[in-house]
Every structure is written in structure tokens, then in C-alpha cells.
Short mmCIF file of C-alpha atoms and ligand atoms in Angstrom, two decimals:
data_model
loop_
_atom_site.label_atom_id
_atom_site.label_comp_id
_atom_site.label_asym_id
_atom_site.label_seq_id
_atom_site.Cartn_x
_atom_site.Cartn_y
_atom_site.Cartn_z
CA MET F 30 113.67 163.41 166.69
CA GLN F 31 112.84 163.33 170.38
CA LEU F 32 111.96 160.13 172.17
CA LEU F 33 109.70 161.29 174.94
CA GLU F 34 107.46 158.34 175.60
CA LYS F 35 108.52 155.80 178.16
CA ARG F 36 109.21 152.53 176.40
CA PHE F 37 110.23 150.34 179.28
CA GLU F 38 109.20 149.27 182.72
CA LEU F 39 111.85 149.20 185.41
CA PRO F 40 112.06 145.96 187.36
CA VAL F 41 112.13 146.06 191.15
CA LEU F 42 115.52 145.39 192.76
CA PRO F 43 115.71 141.95 194.39
CA ASP F 44 115.48 141.46 198.12
CA ARG F 45 119.07 140.75 199.23
CA ARG F 46 118.47 140.40 202.95
CA TYR F 47 119.13 136.67 202.71
CA TRP F 48 122.49 137.03 200.99
CA THR F 49 124.53 136.14 204.07
CA PRO F 50 128.09 134.85 203.48
CA GLU F 51 126.98 131.30 204.46
CA TYR F 52 123.98 131.38 202.13
CA LEU F 53 126.03 132.71 199.22
CA ALA F 54 128.79 130.15 199.80
CA SER F 55 126.23 127.35 199.73
CA ILE F 56 124.37 128.53 196.62
CA SER F 57 127.67 129.23 194.80
CA LYS F 58 128.82 125.68 195.50
CA THR F 59 125.62 124.24 194.01
CA ILE F 60 125.91 126.55 190.98
CA ARG F 61 129.50 125.41 190.33
CA GLU F 62 128.51 121.72 190.57
CA LEU F 63 125.57 122.17 188.21
CA LYS F 64 127.68 124.21 185.82
CA LEU F 65 130.09 121.26 185.49
CA ALA F 66 127.26 118.77 185.06
CA ARG F 67 125.64 120.91 182.34
CA GLN F 68 128.99 121.64 180.62
CA ALA F 69 128.09 125.29 180.93
CA VAL F 70 130.07 128.48 181.09
CA ILE F 71 128.87 131.53 183.02
CA LEU F 72 129.57 134.93 181.48
CA ALA F 73 128.87 138.01 183.60
CA HIS F 74 128.78 141.69 182.75
CA ASN F 75 130.75 144.15 184.88
CA TYR F 76 127.49 145.65 186.18
CA MET F 77 126.28 142.42 187.84
CA TRP F 78 125.97 142.01 191.60
CA ASP F 79 129.22 140.88 193.19
CA PRO F 80 127.97 137.35 194.13
CA VAL F 81 127.01 136.84 190.46
CA LYS F 82 130.49 137.86 189.32
CA GLU F 83 131.92 135.48 191.93
CA VAL F 84 130.46 132.42 190.20
CA ALA F 85 131.26 133.59 186.67
CA ASP F 86 133.99 132.11 184.47
CA PHE F 87 134.48 135.42 182.75
CA VAL F 88 133.57 138.98 183.73
CA GLY F 89 133.75 141.81 181.22
CA ASP F 90 132.03 144.39 179.06
CA SER F 91 129.75 143.68 176.08
CA LEU F 92 132.64 143.28 173.69
CA GLY F 93 134.65 141.01 175.99
CA LEU F 94 131.59 138.84 176.64
CA SER F 95 130.86 138.54 172.90
CA GLN F 96 134.45 137.47 172.32
CA GLN F 97 134.27 134.91 175.12
CA ALA F 98 130.98 133.56 173.73
CA SER F 99 132.59 133.12 170.31
CA ARG F 100 135.58 131.24 171.80
CA THR F 101 134.02 129.00 174.41
CA GLU F 102 133.82 125.26 173.92
CA ALA F 103 131.08 124.87 176.49
CA LYS F 104 127.73 123.57 175.22
CA THR F 105 125.67 125.99 177.25
CA ILE F 106 126.24 129.68 177.93
CA VAL F 107 124.53 131.15 180.99
CA PHE F 108 124.54 134.80 180.11
CA CYS F 109 124.46 137.09 183.14
CA GLY F 110 123.75 140.29 181.31
CA VAL F 111 120.72 141.77 179.57
CA HIS F 112 118.57 140.41 176.77
CA PHE F 113 120.36 141.97 173.79
CA MET F 114 123.67 140.54 175.03
CA ALA F 115 122.24 137.02 175.22
CA GLU F 116 120.79 137.52 171.73
CA THR F 117 124.22 138.54 170.47
CA ALA F 118 125.72 135.38 171.96
CA ALA F 119 122.96 133.28 170.35
CA ILE F 120 123.72 134.88 166.97
CA ILE F 121 127.46 134.29 167.25
CA CYS F 122 127.09 130.73 168.57
CA PRO F 123 124.03 129.20 166.86
CA GLU F 124 125.16 125.70 167.85
CA LYS F 125 125.13 126.50 171.57
CA LEU F 126 122.32 126.85 174.06
CA VAL F 127 122.25 130.41 175.43
CA LEU F 128 120.34 130.90 178.66
CA LEU F 129 119.30 134.23 180.15
CA PRO F 130 118.54 133.66 183.86
CA GLU F 131 115.89 136.39 184.03
CA LEU F 132 113.63 137.57 181.20
CA LYS F 133 113.04 140.96 182.86
CA ALA F 134 116.67 141.82 182.07
CA GLY F 135 115.89 144.31 179.32
CA CYS F 136 117.63 147.59 178.52
CA SER F 137 116.23 151.13 178.28
CA LEU F 138 118.81 152.03 175.63
CA SER F 139 117.97 149.05 173.46
CA SER F 140 114.28 150.01 173.77
CA SER F 141 115.09 153.46 172.33
CA ILE F 142 114.70 152.24 168.75
CA THR F 143 112.59 149.64 166.96
CA VAL F 144 113.35 148.02 163.64
CA GLU F 145 110.45 149.91 162.01
CA GLU F 146 111.88 153.22 163.21
CA LEU F 147 115.29 152.28 161.87
CA ARG F 148 113.84 151.39 158.46
CA ASP F 149 112.04 154.75 158.31
CA TRP F 150 115.23 156.56 159.31
CA LYS F 151 117.29 154.74 156.67
CA ALA F 152 114.72 155.66 154.04
CA LEU F 153 115.36 159.35 154.82
CA HIS F 154 119.15 158.93 154.34
CA ALA F 155 119.64 156.62 151.36
CA GLY F 156 123.26 155.46 150.96
CA ALA F 157 124.25 156.22 154.57
CA ILE F 158 126.14 153.60 156.58
CA VAL F 159 124.30 152.41 159.68
CA VAL F 160 126.38 151.88 162.82
CA SER F 161 124.49 150.37 165.74
CA TYR F 162 125.77 150.30 169.24
CA VAL F 163 125.62 146.71 170.45
CA ASN F 164 122.79 147.70 172.85
CA THR F 165 120.11 146.98 170.23
CA SER F 166 117.75 144.15 169.38
CA ALA F 167 118.80 141.44 166.92
CA GLU F 168 116.33 142.87 164.39
CA VAL F 169 117.92 146.30 164.58
CA LYS F 170 121.38 144.75 164.20
CA ALA F 171 120.11 142.89 161.11
CA GLU F 172 119.23 146.27 159.53
CA SER F 173 122.69 147.68 160.36
CA ASP F 174 125.98 147.67 158.46
CA TYR F 175 128.17 147.63 161.57
CA CYS F 176 127.81 146.98 165.26
CA CYS F 177 130.14 148.52 167.81
CA THR F 178 130.64 148.70 171.54
CA SER F 179 132.03 151.62 173.54
CA SER F 180 135.44 149.84 173.38
CA ASN F 181 135.71 149.93 169.61
CA ALA F 182 133.11 152.50 168.45
CA GLU F 183 135.73 155.07 167.40
CA LYS F 184 137.69 152.45 165.45
CA VAL F 185 134.51 151.35 163.66
CA ILE F 186 133.59 154.94 162.71
CA ARG F 187 137.12 155.65 161.45
CA SER F 188 137.09 152.46 159.31
CA ILE F 189 134.17 153.80 157.22
CA PRO F 190 135.18 155.65 154.01
CA PRO F 191 135.32 159.39 154.86
CA HIS F 192 132.86 160.47 152.16
CA LYS F 193 130.11 158.27 153.60
CA LYS F 194 127.41 159.69 155.83
CA ILE F 195 126.88 157.69 159.04
CA LEU F 196 123.64 156.98 160.90
CA PHE F 197 124.61 156.23 164.49
CA LEU F 198 122.17 154.67 166.94
CA PRO F 199 120.71 154.47 169.51
CA ASP F 200 122.80 156.36 172.13
CA LYS F 201 122.90 160.13 171.63
CA PHE F 202 125.66 160.80 174.17
CA LEU F 203 128.00 158.23 172.63
CA GLY F 204 127.00 159.51 169.18
CA TYR F 205 127.91 163.14 170.01
CA TYR F 206 131.15 161.96 171.59
CA LEU F 207 132.08 160.03 168.43
CA ALA F 208 131.10 162.88 166.12
CA GLN F 209 133.34 165.25 168.10
CA ARG F 210 136.23 162.78 168.23
CA THR F 211 136.17 161.90 164.54
CA GLY F 212 134.70 165.01 162.90
CA ARG F 213 132.52 162.73 160.75
CA ASP F 214 129.21 163.60 159.10
CA MET F 215 126.85 161.75 161.46
CA GLU F 216 123.13 161.67 162.07
CA ILE F 217 122.52 160.62 165.68
CA TRP F 218 119.48 158.82 167.04
CA GLN F 219 118.13 160.46 170.22
CA GLY F 220 118.14 157.39 172.45
CA GLN F 221 119.66 157.10 175.89
CA CYS F 222 120.27 154.76 178.78
CA HIS F 223 118.26 155.87 181.82
CA VAL F 224 121.17 155.01 184.15
CA HIS F 225 123.94 156.87 182.35
CA ALA F 226 121.72 159.79 181.34
CA LYS F 227 121.32 160.78 184.99
CA ILE F 228 125.08 161.16 185.52
CA ASN F 229 125.39 164.88 184.82
CA ALA F 230 127.94 167.69 184.96
CA ARG F 231 126.71 168.79 188.43
CA ASP F 232 127.59 165.34 189.81
CA ILE F 233 131.06 165.65 188.28
CA ASP F 234 131.62 169.13 189.78
CA ARG F 235 130.50 168.01 193.24
CA ILE F 236 132.74 164.94 193.25
CA MET F 237 135.79 166.65 191.76
CA GLU F 238 135.54 169.47 194.28
CA ALA F 239 135.79 166.89 197.05
CA HIS F 240 138.48 164.81 195.25
CA PRO F 241 140.49 167.26 193.13
CA TYR F 242 143.40 164.86 192.50
CA ALA F 243 141.35 161.90 191.34
CA ASP F 244 141.48 160.64 187.76
CA LEU F 245 138.01 161.13 186.27
CA LEU F 246 136.80 158.10 184.29
CA ILE F 247 133.67 158.66 182.19
CA HIS F 248 131.69 156.12 180.21
CA PRO F 249 130.75 157.75 176.88
CA GLU F 250 127.04 156.88 177.41
CA CYS F 251 126.88 159.37 180.31
CA GLY F 252 124.78 162.53 180.22
CA CYS F 253 127.86 164.56 181.22
CA VAL F 254 129.98 163.50 178.24
CA SER F 255 129.54 166.52 175.99
CA SER F 256 130.24 169.12 178.69
CA CYS F 257 133.16 167.13 180.15
CA MET F 258 134.63 166.65 176.72
CA TYR F 259 134.33 170.35 176.00
CA ARG F 260 136.05 171.22 179.29
CA ALA F 261 138.78 168.62 178.74
CA LEU F 262 139.44 169.94 175.22
CA GLN F 263 139.67 173.51 176.56
CA GLY F 264 142.34 172.33 179.02
CA LEU F 265 140.90 174.64 181.69
CA PRO F 266 143.08 175.15 184.78
CA GLY F 267 142.06 172.80 187.56
CA GLN F 268 140.43 170.46 185.05
CA PRO F 269 140.81 166.90 186.34
CA LYS F 270 142.60 164.29 184.29
CA THR F 271 139.61 163.07 182.29
CA TYR F 272 139.39 159.76 180.42
CA PHE F 273 136.47 158.61 178.28
CA LEU F 274 136.50 154.82 178.51
CA SER F 275 134.40 151.69 178.18
CA THR F 276 134.06 149.71 181.41
CA GLU F 277 136.84 147.38 180.30
CA GLY F 278 138.97 150.39 179.39
CA MET F 279 138.33 151.77 182.89
CA THR F 280 139.51 148.60 184.63
CA ARG F 281 142.64 148.59 182.45
CA HIS F 282 143.28 152.26 183.20
CA VAL F 283 143.09 151.88 186.98
CA ARG F 284 145.44 148.88 186.87
CA GLN F 285 148.05 150.84 184.90
CA SER F 286 147.63 154.36 186.33
CA LYS F 287 149.93 155.78 189.00
CA ALA F 288 146.98 157.72 190.45
CA THR F 289 145.58 156.42 193.72
CA GLU F 290 142.10 157.94 193.53
CA PHE F 291 139.51 157.53 190.77
CA ALA F 292 136.11 159.13 190.26
CA VAL F 293 134.03 156.72 188.19
CA ALA F 294 131.09 157.82 186.04
CA THR F 295 129.18 154.70 185.06
CA GLU F 296 126.93 152.04 186.62
CA ILE F 297 128.27 151.46 190.13
CA GLY F 298 128.60 147.65 189.76
CA ILE F 299 132.01 148.13 188.16
CA LEU F 300 133.40 149.57 191.40
CA ASP F 301 133.30 146.19 193.19
CA ARG F 302 135.61 144.74 190.57
CA MET F 303 137.93 147.76 190.65
CA ARG F 304 138.23 147.62 194.45
CA LYS F 305 138.91 143.89 194.41
CA GLU F 306 141.57 144.14 191.70
CA ASN F 307 143.20 147.27 193.20
CA PRO F 308 142.92 147.08 197.00
CA ASP F 309 145.48 149.88 197.47
CA LYS F 310 143.49 152.40 195.37
CA HIS F 311 140.39 154.43 196.18
CA PHE F 312 137.25 154.56 193.99
CA ILE F 313 134.41 157.07 194.19
CA PRO F 314 131.14 156.71 192.26
CA VAL F 315 130.25 159.99 190.54
CA ASN F 316 126.57 159.18 191.10
CA GLU F 317 125.88 156.44 193.62
CA ASN F 318 122.31 156.07 192.32
CA ALA F 319 123.58 154.94 188.92
CA VAL F 320 122.21 151.42 189.29
CA CYS F 321 120.89 149.41 186.35
CA GLU F 322 117.74 147.71 187.60
CA PHE F 323 117.74 145.49 184.50
CA MET F 324 121.22 144.09 185.13
CA LYS F 325 120.41 143.66 188.80
CA THR F 326 117.54 141.26 188.06
CA ILE F 327 120.16 138.52 187.65
CA THR F 328 120.86 136.95 191.04
CA PRO F 329 122.56 133.79 192.31
CA GLU F 330 119.05 132.36 192.73
CA SER F 331 118.12 133.03 189.11
CA ILE F 332 121.40 131.49 187.89
CA LEU F 333 120.73 128.40 189.96
CA ARG F 334 117.21 128.09 188.52
CA SER F 335 118.57 128.69 185.05
CA LEU F 336 120.96 125.75 185.39
CA GLU F 337 118.42 123.50 187.11
CA GLU F 338 115.59 124.07 184.64
CA MET F 339 117.69 125.16 181.62
CA VAL F 340 115.81 128.46 181.36
CA HIS F 341 115.43 130.85 179.59
CA PRO F 342 116.74 129.80 176.16
CA ILE F 343 117.33 132.78 173.87
CA THR F 344 116.97 132.18 170.17
CA VAL F 345 117.00 134.43 167.12
CA PRO F 346 115.19 133.50 163.86
CA SER F 347 117.80 132.33 161.32
CA ARG F 348 116.87 135.00 158.73
CA VAL F 349 117.47 137.78 161.29
CA ALA F 350 120.50 136.05 162.80
CA HIS F 351 122.20 135.69 159.42
CA LYS F 352 121.99 139.42 158.67
CA ALA F 353 122.80 140.51 162.22
CA ARG F 354 125.86 138.22 162.26
CA LEU F 355 127.46 140.20 159.44
CA ALA F 356 127.26 143.44 161.46
CA ILE F 357 128.53 141.70 164.60
CA GLU F 358 131.42 140.02 162.77
CA ARG F 359 132.51 143.38 161.41
CA MET F 360 132.52 144.62 165.01
CA LEU F 361 134.56 141.65 166.25
CA ALA F 362 137.06 142.08 163.39
CA LEU F 363 137.76 145.65 164.56
CA THR F 364 138.84 144.94 168.13
S1 SF4 X 403 123.15 150.30 182.10
FE1 SF4 X 403 121.83 151.26 180.58
S2 SF4 X 403 122.66 150.55 178.62
FE2 SF4 X 403 123.47 149.19 180.19
S3 SF4 X 403 121.98 147.52 180.28
FE3 SF4 X 403 121.37 149.00 181.84
S4 SF4 X 403 119.83 150.24 180.77
FE4 SF4 X 403 120.98 149.17 179.19
#
């Protein structure tokens, strides 16, 4: 099944010419004051702009943000991520107000499959267990048995009885990676993230030639995953030390590793955090054009407006939320 049609429109990157240190300091101060007044918490994904991460109470990957949403006592969650993440928070915390600062914050991967397509696919594979990557709409989650993130996807797959067939969606690169890792009987939906898909094996070769001693950190959504995994499994001479990790796994790895140089194959927003947390280490993006335009729609200005006007509330119909919650809770139980 090939998904050829374009299902999403890329937003334009914001104009950042006005983001001087003085301007950012001033807007951050106002955001922090309003956040207190609104009893709000700000959660930010690793791929956000740096000034957005600066005002956040918690920065992490999808799984970490879901866990924070489930634990927070704040009345309002300002979710600096993309739409499906805010939906997930709204499902986990129905009693809280979840705000997404910018409605254009969609996701090409999440757009790869609709609930109707999933129903048709399930009908072709009766009795199979459906595992959805968290990058899906609430409706797709509601039709799934399990959710997972790149942090716990392997654990989720291994928890399913071995005789069961698995339908994995929507990311084909992560799906192939998991099928190879676990040897499970899996049907894989042919979706992809437009940012990670463009990180290919040629990028890896070019970067590793220039930095042969760097640890190579690859997000399993990347287009280079299959070939890099094959090479890593072959243990070819000169093969860099290769690690397939979620963004949170990457930040943990660089903190603990004795290496001083790291080639990073994922959205480049994560590098700001790595550099800040590890000033004595050197980080190289495998593809410096790996920028998620959707994530980058969230700006300090949109957070400020979100807190001032309490926009944009994200809600999920209770019938959908109830079913989706089961899949999400199974994911959270396997962390
Ligand atoms: S990086 Fe890819 S998967 Fe992540 S939000 Fe952007 S489009 Fe979606």
C-alpha cells in the first residue's frame, strides 16, 4: 500500500528577526507571570525552538510529555508540541484545559492514516493486534489496541503474545526497525514523517567520513534506519558506533557516553538541548535541513497569546477519548 498523495500542507517558518535577547527576555517574563496567574504548566517537545523550551516547565519527547501531563496538578496545560500530542494530553487529563498555541501544528506522519483506512486495514487482518505509534489522531488511537512511542515501541511489541499477528502504523521506518529487532509477524503501514524520511544513508556516509570517531545516534523514524541497521548488524570494519534511540534516549546517551563527538540523525531542534546540557561535547546534525515546520509554528508569541486568550482548547469527544485512553494507558504502563 503506497501513500503517494500529499495529505498535508507545510506551514511557513516564522519570522524570527525580532527575537533579540532583550525582546525574548521581556516576552518570557510576561509568559511566566501569566502562567502563574492561569495556574498553567508549559510542556515543550524537544523539537521546539530554544526560546520556547526556555519558558517550559518540562521538555521531553512524546512519552515524557504524556507522563508529565498525567502527573501535573496544574489546571491548564499549554502544550508546545503538535496537535496529536495535545489530543493525547486531553485524553489522559479530561479534567484539565489543554491549549495548543498554534492550530497549524499538525504532523505529516499523523496524516499518513485516517480512521477509515485503519478500519479497512483491520478488516483485511481479522484477529491481528493493532499497535499505533503515538503520532496518530485520537480516532486512530481509539481503533488501536496499543499505543507506543519510539521510547517503548519494542517493549510494547514484545509484550504481545508471540502467536499474534501485529498491524503496526503509521511509520514504515520504525515498523521495519521493530520487525527486524523482534522478528515478529508484522504488517506495516507505509506512512512516514517528511522530516525524518529525508535523512538518508548518503547523509550518514558524508557525515561519518568527516567525523569517523563520532557516536552515531539515529531516530528510528529516519529514512536511513534499515540500511544503517543492516550495516550495524554486519559489524563492518570502520562502522561507527550506531545507536537507534528516541530523542529522550539520545539525550540520556550523550550524558552517559564517554565519546566527545556525536552525529545526530533526527530533527535538529534536539541539538540545542544537547549542547546546553553537555557544553564540553560536540554535536553534528546528520542533515541540517531536518526541520519540522509543524513544530516550529509554536513561538513565544503564540504561547503568550495562548495564555492571554486561553486558545486553542483541544478536546476529544468522550466516546473516542474513552477508547483511545485504553490504548494510551497500555502504553504508559509499559514504560
Ligand atoms: S518531526 Fe515528523 S513526526 Fe515529528 S511532528 Fe514533525 S512531522 Fe510529525
